Coordinates of C-alpha atoms in Angstrom, one line a residue:
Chain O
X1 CA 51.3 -66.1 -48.8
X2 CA 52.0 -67.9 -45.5
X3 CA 49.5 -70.3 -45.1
X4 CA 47.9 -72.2 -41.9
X5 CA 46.4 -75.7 -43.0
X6 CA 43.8 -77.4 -40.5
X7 CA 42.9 -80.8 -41.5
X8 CA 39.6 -81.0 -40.9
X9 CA 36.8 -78.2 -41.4
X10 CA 34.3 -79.9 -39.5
X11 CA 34.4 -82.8 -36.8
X12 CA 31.8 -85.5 -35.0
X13 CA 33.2 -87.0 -32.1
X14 CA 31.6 -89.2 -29.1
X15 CA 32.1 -88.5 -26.1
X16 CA 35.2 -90.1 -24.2
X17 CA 37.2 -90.4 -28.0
X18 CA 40.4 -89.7 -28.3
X19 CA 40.2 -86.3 -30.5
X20 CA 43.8 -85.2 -32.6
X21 CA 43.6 -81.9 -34.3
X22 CA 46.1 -81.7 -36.9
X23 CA 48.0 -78.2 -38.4
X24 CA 50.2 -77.2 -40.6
X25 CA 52.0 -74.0 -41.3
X26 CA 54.2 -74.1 -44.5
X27 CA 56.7 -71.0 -43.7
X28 CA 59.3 -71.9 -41.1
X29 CA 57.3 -69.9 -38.2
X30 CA 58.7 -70.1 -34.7
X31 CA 55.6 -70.2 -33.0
X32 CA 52.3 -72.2 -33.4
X33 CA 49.0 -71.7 -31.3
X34 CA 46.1 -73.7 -30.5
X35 CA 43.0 -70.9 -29.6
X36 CA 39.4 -72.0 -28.9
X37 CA 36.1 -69.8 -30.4
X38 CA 33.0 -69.9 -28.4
X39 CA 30.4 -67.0 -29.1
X40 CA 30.5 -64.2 -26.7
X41 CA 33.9 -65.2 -25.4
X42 CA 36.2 -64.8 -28.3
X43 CA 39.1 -66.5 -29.1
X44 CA 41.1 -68.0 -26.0
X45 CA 44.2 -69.6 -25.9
X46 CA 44.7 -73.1 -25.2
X47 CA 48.4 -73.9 -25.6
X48 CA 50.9 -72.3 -27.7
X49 CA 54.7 -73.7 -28.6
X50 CA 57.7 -71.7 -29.5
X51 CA 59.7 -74.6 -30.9
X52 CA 60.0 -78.0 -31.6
X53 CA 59.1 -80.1 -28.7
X54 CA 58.4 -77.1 -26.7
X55 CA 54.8 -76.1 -25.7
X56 CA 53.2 -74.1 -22.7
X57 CA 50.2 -73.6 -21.4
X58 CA 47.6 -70.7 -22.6
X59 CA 44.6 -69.8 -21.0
X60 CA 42.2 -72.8 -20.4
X61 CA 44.3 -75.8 -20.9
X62 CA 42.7 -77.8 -19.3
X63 CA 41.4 -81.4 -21.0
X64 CA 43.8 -80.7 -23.6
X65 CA 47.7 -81.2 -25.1
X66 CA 49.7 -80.5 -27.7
X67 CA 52.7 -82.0 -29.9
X68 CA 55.2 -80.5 -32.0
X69 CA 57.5 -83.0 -33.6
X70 CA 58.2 -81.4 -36.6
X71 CA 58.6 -77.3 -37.1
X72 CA 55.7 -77.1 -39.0
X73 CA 53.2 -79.5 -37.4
X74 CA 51.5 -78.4 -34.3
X75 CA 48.4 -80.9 -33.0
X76 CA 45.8 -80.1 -30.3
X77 CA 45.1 -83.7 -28.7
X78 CA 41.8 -84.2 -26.8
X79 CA 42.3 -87.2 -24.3
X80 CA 38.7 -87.8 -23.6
X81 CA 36.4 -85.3 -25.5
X82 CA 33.4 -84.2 -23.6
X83 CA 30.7 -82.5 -24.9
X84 CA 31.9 -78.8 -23.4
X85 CA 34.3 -78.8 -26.4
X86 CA 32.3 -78.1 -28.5
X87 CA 33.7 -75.2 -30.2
X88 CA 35.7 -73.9 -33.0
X89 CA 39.4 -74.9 -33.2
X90 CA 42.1 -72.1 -34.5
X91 CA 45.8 -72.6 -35.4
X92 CA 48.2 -69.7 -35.7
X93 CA 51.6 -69.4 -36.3
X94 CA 54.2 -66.2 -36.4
X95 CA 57.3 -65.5 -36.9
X96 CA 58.7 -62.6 -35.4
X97 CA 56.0 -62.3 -32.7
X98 CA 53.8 -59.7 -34.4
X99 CA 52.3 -61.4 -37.1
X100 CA 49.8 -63.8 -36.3
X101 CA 48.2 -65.9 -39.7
X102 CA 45.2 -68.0 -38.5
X103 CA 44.0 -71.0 -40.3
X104 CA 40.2 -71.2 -41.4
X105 CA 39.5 -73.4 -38.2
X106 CA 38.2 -76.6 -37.3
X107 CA 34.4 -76.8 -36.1
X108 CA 34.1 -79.6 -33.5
X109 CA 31.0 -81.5 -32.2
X110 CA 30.8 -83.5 -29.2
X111 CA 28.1 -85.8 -28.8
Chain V
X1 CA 39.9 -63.3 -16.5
X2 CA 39.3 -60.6 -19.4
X3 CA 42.0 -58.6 -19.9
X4 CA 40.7 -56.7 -23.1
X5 CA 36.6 -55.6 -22.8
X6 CA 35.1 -55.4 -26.4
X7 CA 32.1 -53.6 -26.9
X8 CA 29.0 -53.9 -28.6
X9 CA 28.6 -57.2 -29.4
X10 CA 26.9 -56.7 -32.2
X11 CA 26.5 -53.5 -34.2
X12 CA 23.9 -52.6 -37.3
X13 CA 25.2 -50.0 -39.6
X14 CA 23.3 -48.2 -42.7
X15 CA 25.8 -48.7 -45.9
X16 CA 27.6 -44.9 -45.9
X17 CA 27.6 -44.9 -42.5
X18 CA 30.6 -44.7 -39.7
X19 CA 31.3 -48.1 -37.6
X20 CA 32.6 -47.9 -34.0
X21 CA 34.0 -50.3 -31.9
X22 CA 35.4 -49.7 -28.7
X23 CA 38.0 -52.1 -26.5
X24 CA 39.8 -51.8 -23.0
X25 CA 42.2 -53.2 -21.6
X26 CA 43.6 -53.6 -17.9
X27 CA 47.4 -55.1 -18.1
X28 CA 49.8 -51.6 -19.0
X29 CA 52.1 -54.0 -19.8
X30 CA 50.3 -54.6 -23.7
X31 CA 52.6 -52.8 -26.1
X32 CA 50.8 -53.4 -29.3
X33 CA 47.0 -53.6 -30.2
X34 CA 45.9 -55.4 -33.5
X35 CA 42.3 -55.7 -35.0
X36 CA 41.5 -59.0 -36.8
X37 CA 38.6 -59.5 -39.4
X38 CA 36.9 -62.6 -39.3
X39 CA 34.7 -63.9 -42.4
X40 CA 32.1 -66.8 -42.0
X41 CA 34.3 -69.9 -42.5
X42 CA 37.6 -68.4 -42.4
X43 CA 40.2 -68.0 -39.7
X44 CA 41.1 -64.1 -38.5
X45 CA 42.7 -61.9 -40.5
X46 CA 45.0 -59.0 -39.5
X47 CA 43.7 -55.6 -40.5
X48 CA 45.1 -53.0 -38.6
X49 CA 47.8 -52.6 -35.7
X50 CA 48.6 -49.5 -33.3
X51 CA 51.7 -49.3 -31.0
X52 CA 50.9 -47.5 -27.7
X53 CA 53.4 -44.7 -28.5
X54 CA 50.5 -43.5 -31.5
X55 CA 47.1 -42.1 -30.6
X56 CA 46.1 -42.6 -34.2
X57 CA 47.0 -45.1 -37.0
X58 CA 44.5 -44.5 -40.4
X59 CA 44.4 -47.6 -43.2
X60 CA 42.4 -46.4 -45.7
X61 CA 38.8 -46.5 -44.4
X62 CA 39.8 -47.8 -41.5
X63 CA 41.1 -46.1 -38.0
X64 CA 42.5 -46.9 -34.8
X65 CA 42.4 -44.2 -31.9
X66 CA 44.4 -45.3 -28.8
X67 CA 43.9 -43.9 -25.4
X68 CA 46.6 -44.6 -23.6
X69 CA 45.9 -42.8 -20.1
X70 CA 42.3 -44.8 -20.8
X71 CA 43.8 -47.6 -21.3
X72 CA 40.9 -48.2 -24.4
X73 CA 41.0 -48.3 -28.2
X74 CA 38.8 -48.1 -30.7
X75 CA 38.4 -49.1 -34.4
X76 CA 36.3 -46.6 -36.7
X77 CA 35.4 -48.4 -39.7
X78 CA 34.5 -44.6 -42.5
X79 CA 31.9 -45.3 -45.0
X80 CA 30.8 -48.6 -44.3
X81 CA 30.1 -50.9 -47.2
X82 CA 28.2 -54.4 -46.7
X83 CA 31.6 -56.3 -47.9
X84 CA 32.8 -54.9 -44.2
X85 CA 29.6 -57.4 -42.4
X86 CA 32.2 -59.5 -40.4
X87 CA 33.1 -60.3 -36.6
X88 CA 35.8 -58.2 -35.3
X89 CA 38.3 -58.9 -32.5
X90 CA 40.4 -56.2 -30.7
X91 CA 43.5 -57.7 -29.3
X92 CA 46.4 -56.9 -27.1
X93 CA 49.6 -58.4 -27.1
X94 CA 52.8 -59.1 -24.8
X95 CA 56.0 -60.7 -24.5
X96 CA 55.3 -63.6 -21.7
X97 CA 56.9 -66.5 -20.9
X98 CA 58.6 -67.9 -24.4
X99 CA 56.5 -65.9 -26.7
X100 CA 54.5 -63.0 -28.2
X101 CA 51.0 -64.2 -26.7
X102 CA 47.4 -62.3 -28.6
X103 CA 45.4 -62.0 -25.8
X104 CA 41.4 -61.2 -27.8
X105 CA 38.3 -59.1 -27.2
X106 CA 35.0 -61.3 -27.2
X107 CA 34.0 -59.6 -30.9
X108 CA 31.9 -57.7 -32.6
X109 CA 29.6 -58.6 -35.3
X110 CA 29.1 -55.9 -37.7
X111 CA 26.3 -56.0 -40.1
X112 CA 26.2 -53.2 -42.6
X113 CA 22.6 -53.0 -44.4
X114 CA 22.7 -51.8 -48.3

């Protein structure tokens, strides 16, 4: 089974950290995403990257970016965390476009 | 700007019953509709895909019925069993930019009472 590691489940940040959200996908995928979950709104797309040191903007990128050094390594970076992301964090990676495997997502507090 | 409209947003269903979940979407351009299943504490998980060339694709207990000139879709969920309480996302997808992008409903959380 392809998997999607996050490295953290759950997160307590102060406001104005630095914030690094870490995944890992462990079967050669293309393409990694960085989505957002906020109740009522459902998943939205922050940044997504289609190769190694490649990455473009999704929906809301705004207060966020991305690295992808390595293939399998794709990190959401928040450069001053404010309390309005608050939410959950989801990686995803595919391969051939269709597939999408999610990881189990990274709960992030603000305060 | 909400390209794919999910509705309800929550949904109560007597175990036996039939779940229904309906979705539209504006952008014609979307050639292929998935439904994730999402579990407390676990990341979406695919559960059933239509192409737009299909009005109907049937997994097991589970259904989706396209409506192309509608532009909506719906997921029918046959004999619901409490395992199936979950949050479920339509979704729409296209080729833009560099990249197959998932574009997601808002979700529906379905509760189905023993």
């Amino acid at each position: 089974d392809v998997k999607v590691t996050q490295s953290s489940r759950y997160l307590v940040k102060r406001t104005g950290e630095k914030v690094f959200l870490e995944c890992v996908q462990d079967m050669d995928h293309e393409n990694m995403f960085w989505y957002r979950q906020d109740p009522g709104l459902g998943l939205r797309l922050i940044y997504f990257s289609y190769d190694v040191k490649m990455k473009e903007k999704g929906d809301i990128p705004e207060g966020y970016s991305v690295s992808r050094e390595k293939k399998e390594r794709f990190s959401l970076i928040l450069e001053s965390a404010s309390t309005n992301q608050t939410s959950m964090y989801l990686c995803a990676s595919s391969f051939v476009d269709y597939g999408y495997t999610f990881g189990s997502g990274t709960r992030l507090t603000v305060v | 700007q909400q390209q794919v409209k999910q509705s309800p947003q929550s949904l109560i269903v007597q175990k036996g019953g039939i779940s229904i979940i309906n979705c539209a979407y504006e952008n014609t351009a979307f050639d292929y509709f998935p439904w994730y299943q999402q579990f407390p504490g676990k990341g979406p998980a695919l559960l059933i895909a239509i192409r737009p060339d299909v009005s109907e694709k049937k997994e097991g207990r589970f259904t989706i019925s396209f409506n192309k000139s509608a532009k909506q879709f719906s997921l029918h969920i046959m004999d619901s069993q409490p395992g199936d309480s979950a949050t479920y996302f339509c979704a729409a997808t296209l080729f833009s930019g560099s990249a197959r992008q998932l574009t997601f409903g808002s979700g529906t959380q379905l509760t189905v009472l023993p």
